Coordinates of C-alpha atoms and ligand atoms in Angstrom, one line a residue:
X1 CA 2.0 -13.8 17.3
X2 CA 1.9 -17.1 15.5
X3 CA 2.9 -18.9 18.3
X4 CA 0.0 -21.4 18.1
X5 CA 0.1 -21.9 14.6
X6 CA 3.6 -22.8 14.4
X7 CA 3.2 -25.4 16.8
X8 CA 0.7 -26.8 15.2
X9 CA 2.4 -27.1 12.0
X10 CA 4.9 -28.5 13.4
X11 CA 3.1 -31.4 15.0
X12 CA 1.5 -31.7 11.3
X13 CA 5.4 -31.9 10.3
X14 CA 6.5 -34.0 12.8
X15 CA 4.3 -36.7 12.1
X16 CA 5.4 -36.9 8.5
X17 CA 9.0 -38.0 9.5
X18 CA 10.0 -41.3 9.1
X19 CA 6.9 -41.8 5.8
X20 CA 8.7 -43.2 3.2
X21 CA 6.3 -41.7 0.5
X22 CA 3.1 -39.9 0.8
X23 CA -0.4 -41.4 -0.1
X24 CA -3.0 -39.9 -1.3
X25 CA -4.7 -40.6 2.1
X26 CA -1.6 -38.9 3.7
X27 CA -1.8 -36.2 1.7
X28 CA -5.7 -35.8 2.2
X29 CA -5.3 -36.0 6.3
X30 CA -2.2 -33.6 6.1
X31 CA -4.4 -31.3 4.6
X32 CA -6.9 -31.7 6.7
X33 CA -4.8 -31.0 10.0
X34 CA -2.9 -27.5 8.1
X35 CA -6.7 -26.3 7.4
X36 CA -7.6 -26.6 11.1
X37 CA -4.2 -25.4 12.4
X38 CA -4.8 -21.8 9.8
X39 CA -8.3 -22.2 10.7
X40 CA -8.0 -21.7 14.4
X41 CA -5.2 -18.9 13.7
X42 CA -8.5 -17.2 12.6
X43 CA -7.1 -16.9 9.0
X44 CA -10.5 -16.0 6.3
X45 CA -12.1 -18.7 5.0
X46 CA -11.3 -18.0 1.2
X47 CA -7.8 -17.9 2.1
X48 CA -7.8 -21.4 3.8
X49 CA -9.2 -22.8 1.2
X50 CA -6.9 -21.4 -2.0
X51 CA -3.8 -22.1 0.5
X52 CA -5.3 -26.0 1.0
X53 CA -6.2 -26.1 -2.6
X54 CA -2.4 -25.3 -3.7
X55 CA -0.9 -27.1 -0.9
X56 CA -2.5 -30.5 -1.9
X57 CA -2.4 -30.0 -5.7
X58 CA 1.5 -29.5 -4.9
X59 CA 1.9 -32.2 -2.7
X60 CA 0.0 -34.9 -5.1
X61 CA 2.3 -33.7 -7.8
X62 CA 5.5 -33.8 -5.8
X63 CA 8.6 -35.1 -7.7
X64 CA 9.3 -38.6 -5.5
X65 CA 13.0 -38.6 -7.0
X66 CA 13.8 -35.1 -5.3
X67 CA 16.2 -35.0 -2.7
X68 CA 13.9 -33.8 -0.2
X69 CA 11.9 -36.6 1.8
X70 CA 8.1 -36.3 1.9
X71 CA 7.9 -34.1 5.2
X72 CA 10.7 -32.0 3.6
X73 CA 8.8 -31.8 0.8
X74 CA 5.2 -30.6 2.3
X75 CA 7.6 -28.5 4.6
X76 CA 8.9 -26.3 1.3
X77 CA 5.7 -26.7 -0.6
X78 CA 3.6 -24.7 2.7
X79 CA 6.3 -22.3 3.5
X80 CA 6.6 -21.5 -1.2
X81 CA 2.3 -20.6 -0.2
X82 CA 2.8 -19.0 2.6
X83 CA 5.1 -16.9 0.7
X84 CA 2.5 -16.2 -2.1
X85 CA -0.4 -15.4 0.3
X86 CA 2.1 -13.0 2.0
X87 CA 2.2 -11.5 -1.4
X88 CA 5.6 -13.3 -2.6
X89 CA 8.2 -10.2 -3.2
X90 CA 8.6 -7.7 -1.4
X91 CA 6.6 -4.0 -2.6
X92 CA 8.4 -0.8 -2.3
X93 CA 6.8 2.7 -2.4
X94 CA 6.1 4.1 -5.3
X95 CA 8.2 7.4 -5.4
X96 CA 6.4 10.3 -7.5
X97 CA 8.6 11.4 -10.6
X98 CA 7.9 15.0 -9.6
X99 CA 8.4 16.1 -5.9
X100 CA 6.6 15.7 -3.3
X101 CA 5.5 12.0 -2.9
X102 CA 2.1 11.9 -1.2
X103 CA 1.8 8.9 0.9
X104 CA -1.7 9.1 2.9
X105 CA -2.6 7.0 5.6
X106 CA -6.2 5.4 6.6
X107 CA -7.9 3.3 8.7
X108 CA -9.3 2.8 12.2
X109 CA -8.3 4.7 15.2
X110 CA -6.7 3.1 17.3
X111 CA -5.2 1.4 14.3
X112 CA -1.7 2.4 14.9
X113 CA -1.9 5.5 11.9
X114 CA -0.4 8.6 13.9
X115 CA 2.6 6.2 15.7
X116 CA 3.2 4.8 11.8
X117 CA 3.5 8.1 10.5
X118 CA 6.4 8.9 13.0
X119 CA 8.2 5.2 11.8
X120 CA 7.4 6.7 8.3
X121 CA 9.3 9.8 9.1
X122 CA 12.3 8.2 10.4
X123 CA 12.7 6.0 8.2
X124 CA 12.2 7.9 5.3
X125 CA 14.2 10.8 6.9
X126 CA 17.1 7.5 7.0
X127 CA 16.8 6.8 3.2
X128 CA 17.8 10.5 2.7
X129 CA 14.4 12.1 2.2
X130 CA 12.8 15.1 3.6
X131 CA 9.6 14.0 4.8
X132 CA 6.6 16.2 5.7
X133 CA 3.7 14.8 8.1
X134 CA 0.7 16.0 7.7
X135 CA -1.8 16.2 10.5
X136 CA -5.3 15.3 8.9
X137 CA -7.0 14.1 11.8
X138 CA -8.5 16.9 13.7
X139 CA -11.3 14.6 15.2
X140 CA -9.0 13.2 18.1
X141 CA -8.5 15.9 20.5
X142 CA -5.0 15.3 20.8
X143 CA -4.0 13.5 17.4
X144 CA -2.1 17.2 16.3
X145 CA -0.3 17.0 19.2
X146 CA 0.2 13.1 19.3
X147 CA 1.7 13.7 15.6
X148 CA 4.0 16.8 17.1
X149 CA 5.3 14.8 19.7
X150 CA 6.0 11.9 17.0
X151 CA 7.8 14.4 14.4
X152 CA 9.9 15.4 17.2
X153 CA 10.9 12.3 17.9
X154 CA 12.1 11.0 14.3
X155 CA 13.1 14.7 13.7
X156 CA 11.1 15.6 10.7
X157 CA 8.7 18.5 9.9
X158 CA 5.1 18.8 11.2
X159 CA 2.3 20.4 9.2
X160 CA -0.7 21.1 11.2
X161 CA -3.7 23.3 12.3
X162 CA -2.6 26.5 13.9
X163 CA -3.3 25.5 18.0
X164 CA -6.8 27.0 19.0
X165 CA -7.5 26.3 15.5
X166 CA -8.3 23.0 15.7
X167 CA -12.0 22.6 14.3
X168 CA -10.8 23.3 11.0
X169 CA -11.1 21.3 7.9
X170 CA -9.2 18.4 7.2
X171 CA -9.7 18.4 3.6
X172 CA -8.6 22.1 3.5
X173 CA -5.1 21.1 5.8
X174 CA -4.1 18.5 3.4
X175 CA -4.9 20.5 0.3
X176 CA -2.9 23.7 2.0
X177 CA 0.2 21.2 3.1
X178 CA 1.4 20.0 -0.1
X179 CA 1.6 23.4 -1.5
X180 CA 3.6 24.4 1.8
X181 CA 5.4 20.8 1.1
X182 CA 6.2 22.3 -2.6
X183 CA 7.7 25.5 -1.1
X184 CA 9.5 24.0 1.3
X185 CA 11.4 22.0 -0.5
X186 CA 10.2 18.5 1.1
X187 CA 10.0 15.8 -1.2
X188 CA 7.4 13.1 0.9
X189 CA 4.6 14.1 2.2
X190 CA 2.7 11.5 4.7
X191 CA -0.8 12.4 5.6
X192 CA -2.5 11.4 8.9
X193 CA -6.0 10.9 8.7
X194 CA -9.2 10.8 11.5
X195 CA -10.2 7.1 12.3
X196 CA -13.4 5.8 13.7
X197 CA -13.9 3.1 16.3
X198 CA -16.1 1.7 13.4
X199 CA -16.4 1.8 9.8
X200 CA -19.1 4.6 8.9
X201 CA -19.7 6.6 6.0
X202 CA -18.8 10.1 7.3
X203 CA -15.2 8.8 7.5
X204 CA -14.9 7.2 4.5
X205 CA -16.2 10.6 2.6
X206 CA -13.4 12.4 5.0
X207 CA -11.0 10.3 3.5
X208 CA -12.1 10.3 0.5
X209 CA -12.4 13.7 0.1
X210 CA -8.7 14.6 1.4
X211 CA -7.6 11.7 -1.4
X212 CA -9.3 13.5 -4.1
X213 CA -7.2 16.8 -2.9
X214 CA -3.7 15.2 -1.9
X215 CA -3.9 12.5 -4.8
X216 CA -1.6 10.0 -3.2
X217 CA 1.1 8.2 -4.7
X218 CA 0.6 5.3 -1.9
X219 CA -2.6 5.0 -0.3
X220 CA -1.7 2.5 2.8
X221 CA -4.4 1.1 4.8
X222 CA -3.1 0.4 7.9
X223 CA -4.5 -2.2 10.1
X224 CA -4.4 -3.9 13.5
X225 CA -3.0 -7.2 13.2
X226 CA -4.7 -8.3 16.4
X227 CA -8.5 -7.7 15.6
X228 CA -8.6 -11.3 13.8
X229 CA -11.1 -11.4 11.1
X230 CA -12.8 -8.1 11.4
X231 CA -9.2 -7.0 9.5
X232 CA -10.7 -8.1 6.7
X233 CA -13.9 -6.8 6.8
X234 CA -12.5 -2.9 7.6
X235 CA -10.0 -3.8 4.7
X236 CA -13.0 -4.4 2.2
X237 CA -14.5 -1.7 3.5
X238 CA -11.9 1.1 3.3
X239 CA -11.1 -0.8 -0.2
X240 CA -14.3 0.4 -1.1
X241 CA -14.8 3.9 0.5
X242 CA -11.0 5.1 0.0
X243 CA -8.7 2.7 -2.0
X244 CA -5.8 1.7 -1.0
X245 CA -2.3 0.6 -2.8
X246 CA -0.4 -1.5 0.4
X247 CA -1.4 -2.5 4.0
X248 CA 0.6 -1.8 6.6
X249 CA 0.3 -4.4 9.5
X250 CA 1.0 -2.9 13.2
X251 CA 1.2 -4.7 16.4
X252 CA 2.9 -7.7 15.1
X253 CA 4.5 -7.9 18.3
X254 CA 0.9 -9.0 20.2
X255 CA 0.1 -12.2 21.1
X256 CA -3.4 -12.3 18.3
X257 CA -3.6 -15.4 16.5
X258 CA -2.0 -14.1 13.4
X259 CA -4.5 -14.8 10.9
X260 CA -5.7 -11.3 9.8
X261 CA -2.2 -10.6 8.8
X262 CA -2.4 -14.2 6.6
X263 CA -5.7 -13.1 5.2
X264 CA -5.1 -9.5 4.3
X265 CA -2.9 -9.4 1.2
X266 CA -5.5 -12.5 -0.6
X267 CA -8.7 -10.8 0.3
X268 CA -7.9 -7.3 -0.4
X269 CA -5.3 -7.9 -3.8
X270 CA -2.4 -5.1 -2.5
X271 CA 0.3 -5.8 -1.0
X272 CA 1.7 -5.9 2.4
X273 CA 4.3 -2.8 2.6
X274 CA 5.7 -2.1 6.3
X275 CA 4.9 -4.3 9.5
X276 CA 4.8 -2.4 13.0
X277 CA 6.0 -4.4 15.7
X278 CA 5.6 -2.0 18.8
X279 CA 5.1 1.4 20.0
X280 CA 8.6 2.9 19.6
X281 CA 9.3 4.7 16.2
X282 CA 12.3 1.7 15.7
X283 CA 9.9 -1.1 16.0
X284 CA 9.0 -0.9 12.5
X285 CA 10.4 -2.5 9.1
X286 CA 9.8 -3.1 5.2
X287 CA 7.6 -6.0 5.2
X288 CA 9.2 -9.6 3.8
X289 CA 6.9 -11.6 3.1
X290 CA 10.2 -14.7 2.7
X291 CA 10.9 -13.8 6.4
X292 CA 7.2 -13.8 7.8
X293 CA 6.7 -17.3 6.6
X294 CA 10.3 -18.6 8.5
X295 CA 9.0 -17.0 11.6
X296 CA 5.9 -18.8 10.9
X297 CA 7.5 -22.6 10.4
X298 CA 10.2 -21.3 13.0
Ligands
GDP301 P1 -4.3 5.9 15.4 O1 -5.6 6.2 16.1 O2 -4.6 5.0 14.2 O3 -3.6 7.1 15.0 O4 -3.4 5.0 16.4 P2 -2.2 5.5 17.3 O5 -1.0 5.7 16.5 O6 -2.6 6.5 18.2 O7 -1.9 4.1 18.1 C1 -2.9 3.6 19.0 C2 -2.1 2.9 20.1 O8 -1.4 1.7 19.6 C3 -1.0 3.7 20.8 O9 -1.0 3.5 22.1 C4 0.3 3.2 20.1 O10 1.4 3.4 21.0 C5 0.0 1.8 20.0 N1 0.7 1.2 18.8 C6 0.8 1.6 17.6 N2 1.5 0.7 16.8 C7 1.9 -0.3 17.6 C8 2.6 -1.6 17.5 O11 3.0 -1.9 16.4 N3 2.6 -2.4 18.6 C9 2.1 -2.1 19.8 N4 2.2 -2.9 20.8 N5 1.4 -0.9 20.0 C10 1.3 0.0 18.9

């Protein structure tokens, strides 16, 4: 991911070597080229245009007695917004001051929820935690067993839906698991929830409704990096219908164009939490925003 886009700024970079001092005209065309370059990375409009905003602004404003020369200078000022679109520091979960942290997950199937849940539960099992997941979707034949097999694997605990059982209610699991998460003494509960192919309304209720129950500490809306714009559209409309408090960004390892994960954080207002780089449960980090923008100017 972000091939393209690299290469493109660099070319941008490259042919401000050598300038002895920006123009305004230089400014104006370097502008110009970085718009298209973020453009055809398929980042969202409004983001373009606040990144261009800043970046000329900066640039026109750039201190000529610095150190740096000018293509050093548009080089720091791009990767400093990159890092602010990205969301700037780094978020960490919130951790509930009474036990057990409710982190639910949402978002499309196919979305990469039930493999993040198993990332979750490693990782939070390696911070020294005792995490519970919680299998919420019951609309995926074999989601309860996909989560199983993904508990197993980062050996944690699996709450679920007695087998044969399977029809019950979501709303009614999640509710029932953090009472069994209180009496078995596990202190994070993560909660995997059905996905549609598309947004609709009986999903977003779902959710909603097994929100309302589980009242989550973290509500992460976890998204498909390589679906290009339409991230941003589900993101606006599981802001609406659920809420969320971070994204998590999974298959960062695809060769997409990049720009849903550029546009998410600006559009939606929350931040950026975990990035999912592949299908096994190690492929899977905190999210730095600092070191997405290096990979980005390489
Ligand atoms: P869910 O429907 O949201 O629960 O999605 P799943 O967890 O079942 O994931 C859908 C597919 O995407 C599965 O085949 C996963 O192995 C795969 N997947 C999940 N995360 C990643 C990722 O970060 N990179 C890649 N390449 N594949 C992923």
């Amino acid at each position: 991911m972000f091939e393209t886009l690299s290469d493109r700024l660099d070319k941008v970079f490259t042919g401000l070597r050598g300038k002895g001092r920006l123009t305004d005209a230089d400014i104006d065309a370097t502008a110009r080229e970085i718009r298209i370059a973020l453009l055809e990375a398929d980042v969202a409009l409004p983001v373009v245009r606040a990144f261009i905003d800043a970046v000329k602004q900066r640039a026109r404003g750039a201190d000529v007695s610095q150190a740096l020369n000018p293509a050093q200078q548009v080089i720091k000022i791009v990767n400093e917004e990159l890092i602010g679109i990205l969301g700037g520091e780094t978020r960490r979960i919130r951790l509930a001051k009474q036990s057990p942290t409710v982190i639910m997950l949402a978002g499309l199937q196919g979305a990469g929820k039930t493999t993040l849940a198993g990332k979750l539960g490693r990782w939070l099992k390696e911070q020294g935690h005792t995490p519970l997941l919680v299998a919420c979707d019951l609309q995926r034949p074999n989601a309860v067993n996909q989560l199983s097999i993904v508990a197993g694997q980062a050996g944690v605990d699996v709450y679920a839906p007695e087998p044969g059982n399977g029809v019950g209610d979501p709303i009614r699991v999640a509710a029932d698991s953090i009472e069994h998460a209180r009496r078995t003494m596990h202190d994070v509960v993560v909660v995997d929830t059905a996905g549609r192919l598309g947004i609709d309304a009986e999903l977003m209720a779902q959710a909603a409704g097994i929100r309302d129950v589980v009242q989550p500490d973290e509500t992460l809306f976890v998204v498909d990096a390589m679906i290009g714009q339409d991230a941003v559209t589900t993101a606006t409309a599981f802001q609406e219908g659920v809420g969320f408090s971070g994204v998590v960004l999974t298959k960062l390892d695809g060769d997409a164009r990049g720009g849903a994960a550029l546009s998410v954080r600006h559009v939606t207002g929350q931040p950026i939490m975990f990035a999912s780089t592949g299908e096994k449960l190690t492929d899977f980090d905190v999210f730095h925003p600092e070191r997405m923008a290096s990979r980005i100017l390489g």
